[in-house]
mmCIF file of C-alpha atoms and ligand atoms in Angstrom:
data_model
loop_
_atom_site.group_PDB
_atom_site.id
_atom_site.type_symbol
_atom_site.label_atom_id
_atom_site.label_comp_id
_atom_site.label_asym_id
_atom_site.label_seq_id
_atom_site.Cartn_x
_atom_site.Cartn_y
_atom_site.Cartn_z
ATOM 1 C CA UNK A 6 68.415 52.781 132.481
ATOM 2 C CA UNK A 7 66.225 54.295 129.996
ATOM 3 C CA UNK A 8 62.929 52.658 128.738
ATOM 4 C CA UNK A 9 64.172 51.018 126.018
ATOM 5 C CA UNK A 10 66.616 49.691 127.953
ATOM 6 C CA UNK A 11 64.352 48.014 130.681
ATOM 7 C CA UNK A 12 62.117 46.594 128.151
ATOM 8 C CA UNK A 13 64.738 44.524 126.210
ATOM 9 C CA UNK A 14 66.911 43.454 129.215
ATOM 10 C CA UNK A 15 63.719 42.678 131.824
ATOM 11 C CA UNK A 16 63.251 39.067 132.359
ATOM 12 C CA UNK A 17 59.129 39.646 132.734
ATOM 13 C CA UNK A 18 56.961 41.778 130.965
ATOM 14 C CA UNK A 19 57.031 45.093 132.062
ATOM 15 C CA UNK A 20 54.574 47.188 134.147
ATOM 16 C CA UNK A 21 54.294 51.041 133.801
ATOM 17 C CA UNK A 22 52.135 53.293 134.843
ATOM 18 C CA UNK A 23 50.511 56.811 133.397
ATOM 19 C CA UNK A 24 50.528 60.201 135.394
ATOM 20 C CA UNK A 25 49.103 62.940 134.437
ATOM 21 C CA UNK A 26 50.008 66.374 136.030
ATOM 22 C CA UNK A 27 47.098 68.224 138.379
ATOM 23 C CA UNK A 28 45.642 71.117 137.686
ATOM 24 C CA UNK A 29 43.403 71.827 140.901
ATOM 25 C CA UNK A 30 44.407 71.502 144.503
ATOM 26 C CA UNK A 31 41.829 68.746 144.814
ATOM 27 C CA UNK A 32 43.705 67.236 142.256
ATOM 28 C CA UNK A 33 47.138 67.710 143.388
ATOM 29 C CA UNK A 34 45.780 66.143 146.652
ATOM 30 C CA UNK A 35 44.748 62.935 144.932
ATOM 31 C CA UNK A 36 48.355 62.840 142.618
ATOM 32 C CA UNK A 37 50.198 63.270 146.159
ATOM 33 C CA UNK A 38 48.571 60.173 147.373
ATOM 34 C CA UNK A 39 48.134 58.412 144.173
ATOM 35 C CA UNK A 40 52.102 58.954 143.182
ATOM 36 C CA UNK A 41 53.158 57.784 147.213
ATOM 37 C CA UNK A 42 50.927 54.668 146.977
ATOM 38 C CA UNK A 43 52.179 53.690 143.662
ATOM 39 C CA UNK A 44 55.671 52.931 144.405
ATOM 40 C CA UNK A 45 54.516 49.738 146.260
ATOM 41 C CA UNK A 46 53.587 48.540 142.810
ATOM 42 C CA UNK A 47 57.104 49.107 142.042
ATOM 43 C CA UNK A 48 56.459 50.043 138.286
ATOM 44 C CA UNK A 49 59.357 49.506 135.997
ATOM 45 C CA UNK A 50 58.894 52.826 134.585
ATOM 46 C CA UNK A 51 56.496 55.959 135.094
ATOM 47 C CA UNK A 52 55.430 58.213 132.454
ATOM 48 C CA UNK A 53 54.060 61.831 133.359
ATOM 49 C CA UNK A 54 51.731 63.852 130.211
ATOM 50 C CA UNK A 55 51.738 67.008 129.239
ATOM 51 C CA UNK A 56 48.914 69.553 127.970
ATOM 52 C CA UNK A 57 49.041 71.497 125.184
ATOM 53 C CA UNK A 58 51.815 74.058 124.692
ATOM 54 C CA UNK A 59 53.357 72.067 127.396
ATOM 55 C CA UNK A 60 56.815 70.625 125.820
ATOM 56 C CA UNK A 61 58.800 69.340 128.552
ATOM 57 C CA UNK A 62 59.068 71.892 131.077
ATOM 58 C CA UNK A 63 56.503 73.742 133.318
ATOM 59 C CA UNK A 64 54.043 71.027 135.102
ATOM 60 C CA UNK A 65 55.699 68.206 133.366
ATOM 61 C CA UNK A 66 58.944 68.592 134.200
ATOM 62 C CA UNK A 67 58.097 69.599 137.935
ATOM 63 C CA UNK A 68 55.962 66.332 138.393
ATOM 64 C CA UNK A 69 58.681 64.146 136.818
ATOM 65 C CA UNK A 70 60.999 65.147 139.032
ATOM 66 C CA UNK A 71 58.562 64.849 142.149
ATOM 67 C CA UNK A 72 58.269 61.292 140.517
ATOM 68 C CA UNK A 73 62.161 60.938 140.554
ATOM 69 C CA UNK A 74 62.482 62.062 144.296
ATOM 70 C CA UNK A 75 59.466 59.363 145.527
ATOM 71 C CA UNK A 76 61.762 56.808 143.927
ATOM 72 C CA UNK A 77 60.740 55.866 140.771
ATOM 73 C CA UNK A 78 63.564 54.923 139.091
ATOM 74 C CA UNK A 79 62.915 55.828 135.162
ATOM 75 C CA UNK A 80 60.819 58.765 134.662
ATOM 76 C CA UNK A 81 59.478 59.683 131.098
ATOM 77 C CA UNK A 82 58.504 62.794 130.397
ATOM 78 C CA UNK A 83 56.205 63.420 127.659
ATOM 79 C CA UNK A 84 56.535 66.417 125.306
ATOM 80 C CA UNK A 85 54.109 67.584 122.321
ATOM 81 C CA UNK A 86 54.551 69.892 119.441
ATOM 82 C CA UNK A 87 51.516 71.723 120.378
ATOM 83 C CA UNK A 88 52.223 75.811 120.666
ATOM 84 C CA UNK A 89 55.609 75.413 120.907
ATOM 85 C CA UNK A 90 58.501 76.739 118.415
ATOM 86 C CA UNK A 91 61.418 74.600 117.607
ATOM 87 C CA UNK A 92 63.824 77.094 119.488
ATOM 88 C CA UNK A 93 61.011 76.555 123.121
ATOM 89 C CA UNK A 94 61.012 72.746 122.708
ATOM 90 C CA UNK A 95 64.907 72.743 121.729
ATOM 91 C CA UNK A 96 65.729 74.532 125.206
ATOM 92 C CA UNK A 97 62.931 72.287 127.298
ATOM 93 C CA UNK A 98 64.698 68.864 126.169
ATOM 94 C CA UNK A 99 68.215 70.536 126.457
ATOM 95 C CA UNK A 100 66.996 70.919 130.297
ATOM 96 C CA UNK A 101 65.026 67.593 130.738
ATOM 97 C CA UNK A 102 68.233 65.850 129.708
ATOM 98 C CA UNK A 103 70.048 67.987 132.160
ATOM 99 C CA UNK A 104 68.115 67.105 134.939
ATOM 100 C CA UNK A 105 69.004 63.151 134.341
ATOM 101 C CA UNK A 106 65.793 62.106 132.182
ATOM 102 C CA UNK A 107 67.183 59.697 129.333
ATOM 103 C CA UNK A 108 63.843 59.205 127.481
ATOM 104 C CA UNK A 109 61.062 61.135 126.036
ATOM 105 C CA UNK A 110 57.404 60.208 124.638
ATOM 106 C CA UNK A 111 57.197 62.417 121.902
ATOM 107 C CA UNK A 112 53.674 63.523 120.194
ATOM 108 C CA UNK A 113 52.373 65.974 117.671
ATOM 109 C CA UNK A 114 49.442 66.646 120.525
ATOM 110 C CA UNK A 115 45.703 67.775 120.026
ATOM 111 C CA UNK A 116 44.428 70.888 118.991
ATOM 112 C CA UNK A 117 43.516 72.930 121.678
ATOM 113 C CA UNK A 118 40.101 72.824 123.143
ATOM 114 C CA UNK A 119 37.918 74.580 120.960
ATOM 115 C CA UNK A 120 39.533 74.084 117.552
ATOM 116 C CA UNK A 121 38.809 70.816 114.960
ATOM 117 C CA UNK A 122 42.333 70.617 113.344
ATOM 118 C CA UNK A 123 46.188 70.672 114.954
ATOM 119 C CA UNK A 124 48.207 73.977 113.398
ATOM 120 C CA UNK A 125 51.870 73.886 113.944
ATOM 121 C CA UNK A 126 53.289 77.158 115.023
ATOM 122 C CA UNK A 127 55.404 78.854 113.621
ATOM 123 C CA UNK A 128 58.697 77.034 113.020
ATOM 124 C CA UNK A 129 57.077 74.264 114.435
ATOM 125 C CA UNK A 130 56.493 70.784 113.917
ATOM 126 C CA UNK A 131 53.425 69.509 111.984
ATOM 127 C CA UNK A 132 53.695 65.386 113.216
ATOM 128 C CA UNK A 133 55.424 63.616 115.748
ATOM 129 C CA UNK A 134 57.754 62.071 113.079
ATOM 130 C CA UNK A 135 59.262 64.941 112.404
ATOM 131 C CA UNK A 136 59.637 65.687 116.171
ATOM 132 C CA UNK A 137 61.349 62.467 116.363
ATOM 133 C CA UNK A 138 63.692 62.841 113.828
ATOM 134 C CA UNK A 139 64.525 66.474 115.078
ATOM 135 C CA UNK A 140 64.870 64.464 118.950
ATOM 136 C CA UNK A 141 66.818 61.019 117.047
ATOM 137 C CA UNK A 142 69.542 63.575 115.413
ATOM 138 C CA UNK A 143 70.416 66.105 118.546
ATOM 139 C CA UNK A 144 70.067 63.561 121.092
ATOM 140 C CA UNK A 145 71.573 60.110 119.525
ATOM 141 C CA UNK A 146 71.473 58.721 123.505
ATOM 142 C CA UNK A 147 68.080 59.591 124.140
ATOM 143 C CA UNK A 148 65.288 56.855 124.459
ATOM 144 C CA UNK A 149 61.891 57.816 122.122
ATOM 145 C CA UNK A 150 58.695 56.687 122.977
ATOM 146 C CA UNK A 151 55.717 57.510 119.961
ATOM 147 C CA UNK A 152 51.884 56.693 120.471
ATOM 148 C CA UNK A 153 50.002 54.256 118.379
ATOM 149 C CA UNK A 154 46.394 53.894 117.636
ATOM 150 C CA UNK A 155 45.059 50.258 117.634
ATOM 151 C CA UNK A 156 41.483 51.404 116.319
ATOM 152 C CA UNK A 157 43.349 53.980 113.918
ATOM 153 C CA UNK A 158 43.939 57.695 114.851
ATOM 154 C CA UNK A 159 40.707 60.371 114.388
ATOM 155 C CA UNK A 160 42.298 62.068 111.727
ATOM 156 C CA UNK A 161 44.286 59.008 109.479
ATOM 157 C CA UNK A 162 41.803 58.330 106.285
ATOM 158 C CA UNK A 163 42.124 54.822 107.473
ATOM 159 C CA UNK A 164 44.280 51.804 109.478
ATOM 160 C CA UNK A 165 46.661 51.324 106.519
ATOM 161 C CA UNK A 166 47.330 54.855 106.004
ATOM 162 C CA UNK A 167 47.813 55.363 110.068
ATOM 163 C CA UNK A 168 50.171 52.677 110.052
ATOM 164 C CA UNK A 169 52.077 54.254 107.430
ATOM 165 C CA UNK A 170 52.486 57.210 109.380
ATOM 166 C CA UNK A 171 53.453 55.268 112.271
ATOM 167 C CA UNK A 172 56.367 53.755 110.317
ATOM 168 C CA UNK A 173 57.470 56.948 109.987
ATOM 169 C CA UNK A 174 57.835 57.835 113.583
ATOM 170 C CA UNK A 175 59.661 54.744 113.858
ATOM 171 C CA UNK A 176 62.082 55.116 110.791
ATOM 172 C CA UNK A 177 62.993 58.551 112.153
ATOM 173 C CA UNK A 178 64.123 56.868 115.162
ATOM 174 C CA UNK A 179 61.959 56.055 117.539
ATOM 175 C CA UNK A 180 62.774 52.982 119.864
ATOM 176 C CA UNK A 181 59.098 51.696 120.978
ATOM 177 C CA UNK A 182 55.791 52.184 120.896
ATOM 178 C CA UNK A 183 52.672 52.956 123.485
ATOM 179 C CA UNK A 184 49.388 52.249 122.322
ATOM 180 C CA UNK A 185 46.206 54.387 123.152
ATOM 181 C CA UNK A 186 43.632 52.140 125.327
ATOM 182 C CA UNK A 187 41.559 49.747 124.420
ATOM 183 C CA UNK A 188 39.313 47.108 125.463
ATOM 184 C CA UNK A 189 39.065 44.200 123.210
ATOM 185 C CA UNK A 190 42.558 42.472 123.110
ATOM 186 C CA UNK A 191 42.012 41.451 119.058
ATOM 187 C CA UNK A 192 42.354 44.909 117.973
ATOM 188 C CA UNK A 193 45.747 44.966 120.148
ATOM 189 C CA UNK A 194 46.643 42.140 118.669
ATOM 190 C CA UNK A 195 45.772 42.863 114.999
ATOM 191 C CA UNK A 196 47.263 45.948 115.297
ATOM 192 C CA UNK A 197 50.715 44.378 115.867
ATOM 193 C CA UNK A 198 50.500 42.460 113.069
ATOM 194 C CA UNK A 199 49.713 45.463 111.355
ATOM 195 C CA UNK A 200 52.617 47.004 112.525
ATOM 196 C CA UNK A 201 55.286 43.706 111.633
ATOM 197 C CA UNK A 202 53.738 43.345 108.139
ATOM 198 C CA UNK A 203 54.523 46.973 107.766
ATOM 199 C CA UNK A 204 57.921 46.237 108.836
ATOM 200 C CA UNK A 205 57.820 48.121 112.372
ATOM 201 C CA UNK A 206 59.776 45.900 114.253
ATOM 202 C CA UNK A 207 60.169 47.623 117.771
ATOM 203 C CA UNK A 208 58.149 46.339 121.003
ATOM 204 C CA UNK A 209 54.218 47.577 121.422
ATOM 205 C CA UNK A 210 53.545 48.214 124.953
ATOM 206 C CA UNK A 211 49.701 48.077 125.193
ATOM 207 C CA UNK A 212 48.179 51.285 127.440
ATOM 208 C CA UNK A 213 45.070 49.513 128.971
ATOM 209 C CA UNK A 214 43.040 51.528 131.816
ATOM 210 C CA UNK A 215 41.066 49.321 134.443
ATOM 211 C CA UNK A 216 38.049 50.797 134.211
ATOM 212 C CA UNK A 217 35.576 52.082 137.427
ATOM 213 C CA UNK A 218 32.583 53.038 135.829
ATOM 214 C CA UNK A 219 30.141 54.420 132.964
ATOM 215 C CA UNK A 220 31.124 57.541 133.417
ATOM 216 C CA UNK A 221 35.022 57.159 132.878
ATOM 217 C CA UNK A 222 34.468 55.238 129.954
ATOM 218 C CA UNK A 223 31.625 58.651 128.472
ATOM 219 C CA UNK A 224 34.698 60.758 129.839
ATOM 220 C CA UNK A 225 37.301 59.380 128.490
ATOM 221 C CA UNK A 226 35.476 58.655 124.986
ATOM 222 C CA UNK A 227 35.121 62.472 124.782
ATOM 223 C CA UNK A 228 38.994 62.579 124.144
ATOM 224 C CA UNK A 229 40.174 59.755 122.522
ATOM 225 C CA UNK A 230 38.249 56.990 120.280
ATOM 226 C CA UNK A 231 37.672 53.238 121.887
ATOM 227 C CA UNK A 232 34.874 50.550 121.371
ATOM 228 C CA UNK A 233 33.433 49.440 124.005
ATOM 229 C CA UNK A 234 32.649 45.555 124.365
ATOM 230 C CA UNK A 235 28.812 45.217 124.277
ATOM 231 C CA UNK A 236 28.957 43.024 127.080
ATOM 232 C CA UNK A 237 31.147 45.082 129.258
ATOM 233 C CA UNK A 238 28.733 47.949 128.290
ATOM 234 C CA UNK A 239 25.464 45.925 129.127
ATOM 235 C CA UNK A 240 27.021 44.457 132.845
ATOM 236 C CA UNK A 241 28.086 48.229 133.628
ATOM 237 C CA UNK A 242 24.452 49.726 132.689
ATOM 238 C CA UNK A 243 23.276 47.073 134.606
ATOM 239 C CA UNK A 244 24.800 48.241 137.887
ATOM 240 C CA UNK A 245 24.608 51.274 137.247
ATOM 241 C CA UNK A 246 23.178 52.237 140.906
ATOM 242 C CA UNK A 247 26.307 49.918 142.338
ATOM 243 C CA UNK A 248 29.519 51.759 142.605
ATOM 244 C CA UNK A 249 31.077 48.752 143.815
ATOM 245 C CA UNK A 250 29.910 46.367 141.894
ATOM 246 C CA UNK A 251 30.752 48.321 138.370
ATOM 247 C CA UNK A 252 33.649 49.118 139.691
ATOM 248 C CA UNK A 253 34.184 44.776 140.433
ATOM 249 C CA UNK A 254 33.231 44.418 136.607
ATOM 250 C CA UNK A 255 35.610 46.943 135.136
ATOM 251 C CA UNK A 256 38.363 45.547 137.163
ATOM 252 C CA UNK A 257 37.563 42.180 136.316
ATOM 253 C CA UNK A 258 37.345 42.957 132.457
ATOM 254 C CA UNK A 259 41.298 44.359 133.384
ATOM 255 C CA UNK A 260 42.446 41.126 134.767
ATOM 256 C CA UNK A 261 41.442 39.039 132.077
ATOM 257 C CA UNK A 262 42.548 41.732 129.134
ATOM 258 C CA UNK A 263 46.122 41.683 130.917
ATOM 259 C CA UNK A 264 46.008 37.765 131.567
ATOM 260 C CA UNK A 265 45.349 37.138 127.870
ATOM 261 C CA UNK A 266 47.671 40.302 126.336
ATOM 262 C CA UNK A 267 50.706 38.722 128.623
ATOM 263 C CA UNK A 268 50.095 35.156 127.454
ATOM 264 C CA UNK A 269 50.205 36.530 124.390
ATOM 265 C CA UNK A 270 53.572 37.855 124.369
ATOM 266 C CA UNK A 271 52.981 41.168 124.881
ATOM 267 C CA UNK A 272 56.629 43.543 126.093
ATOM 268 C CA UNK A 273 54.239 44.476 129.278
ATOM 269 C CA UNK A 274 50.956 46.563 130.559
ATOM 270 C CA UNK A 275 51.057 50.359 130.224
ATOM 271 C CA UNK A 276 48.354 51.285 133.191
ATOM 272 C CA UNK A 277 46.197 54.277 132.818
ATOM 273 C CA UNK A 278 45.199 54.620 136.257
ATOM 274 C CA UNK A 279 44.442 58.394 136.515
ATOM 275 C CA UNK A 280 46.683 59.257 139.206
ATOM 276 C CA UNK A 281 44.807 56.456 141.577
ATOM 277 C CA UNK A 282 46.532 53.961 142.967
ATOM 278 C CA UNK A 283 43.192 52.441 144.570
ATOM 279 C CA UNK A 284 42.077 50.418 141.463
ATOM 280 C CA UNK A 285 46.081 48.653 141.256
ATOM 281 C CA UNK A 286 46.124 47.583 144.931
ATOM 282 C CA UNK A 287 42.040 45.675 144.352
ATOM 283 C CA UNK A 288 43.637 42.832 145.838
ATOM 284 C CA UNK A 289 42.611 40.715 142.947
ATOM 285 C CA UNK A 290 44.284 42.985 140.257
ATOM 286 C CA UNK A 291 47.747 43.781 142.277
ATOM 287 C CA UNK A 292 47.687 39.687 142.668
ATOM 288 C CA UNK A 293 47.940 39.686 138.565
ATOM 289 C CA UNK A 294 49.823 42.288 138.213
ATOM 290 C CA UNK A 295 52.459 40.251 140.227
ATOM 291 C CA UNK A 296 52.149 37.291 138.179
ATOM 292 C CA UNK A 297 52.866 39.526 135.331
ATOM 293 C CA UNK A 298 56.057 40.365 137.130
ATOM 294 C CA UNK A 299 56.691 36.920 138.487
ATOM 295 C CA UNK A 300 56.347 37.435 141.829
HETATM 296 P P1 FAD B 429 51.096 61.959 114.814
HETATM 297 O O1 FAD B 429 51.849 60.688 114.877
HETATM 298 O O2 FAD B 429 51.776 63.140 114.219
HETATM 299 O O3 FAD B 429 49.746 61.660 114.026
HETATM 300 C C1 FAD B 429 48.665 62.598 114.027
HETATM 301 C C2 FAD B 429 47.788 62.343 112.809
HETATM 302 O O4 FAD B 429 48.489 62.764 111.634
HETATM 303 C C3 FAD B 429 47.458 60.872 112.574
HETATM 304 O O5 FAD B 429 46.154 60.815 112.063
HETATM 305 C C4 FAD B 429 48.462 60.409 111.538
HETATM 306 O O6 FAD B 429 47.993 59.323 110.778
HETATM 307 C C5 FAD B 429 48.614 61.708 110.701
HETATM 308 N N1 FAD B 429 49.926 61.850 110.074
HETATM 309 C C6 FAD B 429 51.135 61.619 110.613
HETATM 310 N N2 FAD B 429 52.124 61.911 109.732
HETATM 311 C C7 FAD B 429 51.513 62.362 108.609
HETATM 312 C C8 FAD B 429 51.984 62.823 107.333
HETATM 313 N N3 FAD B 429 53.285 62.870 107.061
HETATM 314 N N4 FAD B 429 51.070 63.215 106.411
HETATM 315 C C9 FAD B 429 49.732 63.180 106.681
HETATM 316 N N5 FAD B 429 49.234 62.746 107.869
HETATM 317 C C10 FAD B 429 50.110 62.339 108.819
HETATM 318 N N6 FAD B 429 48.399 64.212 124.050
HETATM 319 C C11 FAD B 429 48.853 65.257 124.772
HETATM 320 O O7 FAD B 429 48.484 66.407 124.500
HETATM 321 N N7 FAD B 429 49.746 65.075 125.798
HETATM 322 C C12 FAD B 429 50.204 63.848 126.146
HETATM 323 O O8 FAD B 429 51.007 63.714 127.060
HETATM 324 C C13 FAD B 429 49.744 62.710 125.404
HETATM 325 N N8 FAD B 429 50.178 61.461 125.671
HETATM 326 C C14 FAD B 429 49.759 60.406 124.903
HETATM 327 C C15 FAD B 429 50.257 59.117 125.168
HETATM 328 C C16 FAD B 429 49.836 58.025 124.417
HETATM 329 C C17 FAD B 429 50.383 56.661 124.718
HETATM 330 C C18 FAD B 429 48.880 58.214 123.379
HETATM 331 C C19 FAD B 429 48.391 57.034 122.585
HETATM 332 C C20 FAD B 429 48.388 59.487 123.094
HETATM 333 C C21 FAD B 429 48.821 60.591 123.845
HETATM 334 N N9 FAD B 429 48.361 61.882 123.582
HETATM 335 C C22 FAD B 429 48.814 62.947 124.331
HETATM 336 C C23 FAD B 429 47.373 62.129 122.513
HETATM 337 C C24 FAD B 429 48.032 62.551 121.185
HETATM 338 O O9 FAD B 429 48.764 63.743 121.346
HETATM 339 C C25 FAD B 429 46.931 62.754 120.144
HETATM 340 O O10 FAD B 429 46.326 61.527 119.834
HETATM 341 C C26 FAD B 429 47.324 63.523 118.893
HETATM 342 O O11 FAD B 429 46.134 63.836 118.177
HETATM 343 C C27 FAD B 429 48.241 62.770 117.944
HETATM 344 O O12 FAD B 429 49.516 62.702 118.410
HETATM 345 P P2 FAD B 429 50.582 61.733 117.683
HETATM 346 O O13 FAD B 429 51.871 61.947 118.341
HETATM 347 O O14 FAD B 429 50.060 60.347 117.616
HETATM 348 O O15 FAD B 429 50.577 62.412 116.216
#
């Protein structure tokens, strides 16, 4: 079944989970455990990134299908327009379809490291929309996951304007949307009523990571844009010395942002968890985490 397909015939809200592929043995080591672990979560779908110039072969491709053979049932590769010609990405989604993968996240990307604004190469694409509608018309079959930006993308002018731009994606054909992480629900759900009033009717998954500690959040704020609670931010400083118990406080912050976003409606939980299984099976969060899937 293909993403799409799993979130409108699932009779619970969906979980998913984020991997990302290593890039160090160390790392590799941690995905090998992280990716066995997982499928006792039994996600209903697994999404694996990819880095710039990375369309969806090379590391992407070779992770999904490591995915595929653990036994995760519907794999989604991601692939980005960064570096990449039309002809390159053409020939890396003629393959990933190939190889049995029925849906794609697709994304523009960010510049690489070093360089303030995203340049399309030659013959390439300059947004994910028209990525999307170049995916939408070759592969009519193929599921299309886009990104959305509850607290607006870096670059849109402002919230209208970035919703605008999401309509696009979603008018060139794309069937649902992830949303970056966040951690107050109200922008979550103010953004989807963005998004209907707009007249972007597909489902918003929200992407939430559990957080550990300070330093993930100062990490991961030096790559994509989030507010942090105040209060979250003031109990985290405050155990700052206490691995354990920051990591009790980020975890608990999870449980009640899920809690609230499923009683709210939401399709299902998108979990960053950084190739870790650990922080899913804290007793207390795998215990909602099967409420959210009934069990
Ligand atoms: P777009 O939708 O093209 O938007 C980029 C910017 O351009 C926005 O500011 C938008 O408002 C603006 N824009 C769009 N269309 C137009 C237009 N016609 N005219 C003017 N402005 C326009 N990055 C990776 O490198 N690899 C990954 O695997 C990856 N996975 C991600 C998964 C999720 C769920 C999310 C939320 C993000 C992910 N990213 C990933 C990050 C993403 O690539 C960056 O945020 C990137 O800067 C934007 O990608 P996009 O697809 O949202 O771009």
């Amino acid at each position: 079944m293909t993403v799409i397909q799993k979130i409108n015939a699932s009779a619970h809200p969906l979980i998913s989970v984020e991997f990302f592929p290593p890039k160090t043995a160390a790392a590799q080591e941690n995905f090998n455990q992280g990716a066995a672990e997982l499928t006792g979560l039994k996600p209903d779908f697994v999404s694996v990134t990819c880095g710039a110039g990375g369309s969806a072969t090379g590391p992407t491709l070779d992770i999904s299908k490591k995915l595929r053979s653990l036994g995760y049932e519907t794999v989604m590769p991601h692939c980005t327009c960064v570096g990449i010609s039309r002809d390159t990405l053409t020939g890396s989604v003629d393959e990933l379809i190939a190889q049995g993968f029925n849906s794609v996240m697709a994304l523009r990307g960010d510049p690489p490291r070093g360089e303030k604004f995203f340049k399309p190469s030659k013959d390439g694409f300059r947004y994910a929309s028209e990525l999307v509608a170049f995916l939408r018309g070759r592969y009519p079959q193929l599921c299309i996951g886009v990104a959305g930006y509850p607290e607006k993308h870096p670059e849109a002018y402002n919230k209208a304007e970035d919703i605008r731009h999401l309509k696009e994606k979603v008018d060139a054909g794309a069937d649902f949307i992830t949303t970056q992480l966040f951690l107050h629900n109200h922008v979550y759900f103010e953004f989807v009523d963005r998004c209907r009033s707009a007249g972007i009717h597909v489902p918003v998954l929200p992407g939430l990571l559990p957080v550990i500690s300070l330093e993930q959040i100062n990490r991961m704020r030096t790559f994509c844009e989030f507010h942090v609670p105040e209060i979250l931010l003031k109990n985290l400083e405050a155990a700052r010395n206490d691995p354990l118990k920051m990591e009790r406080i980020g975890l608990y912050w999870a449980i009640e942002q899920i809690s609230e976003l499923i009683e709210g409606g939401t399709p299902g939980v998108h979990l960053y968890l950084l190739n870790r299984a650990k922080t899913a099976f804290y007793p207390e969060l795998f215990a909602c985490l099967s409420r959210v899937r009934g069990q």
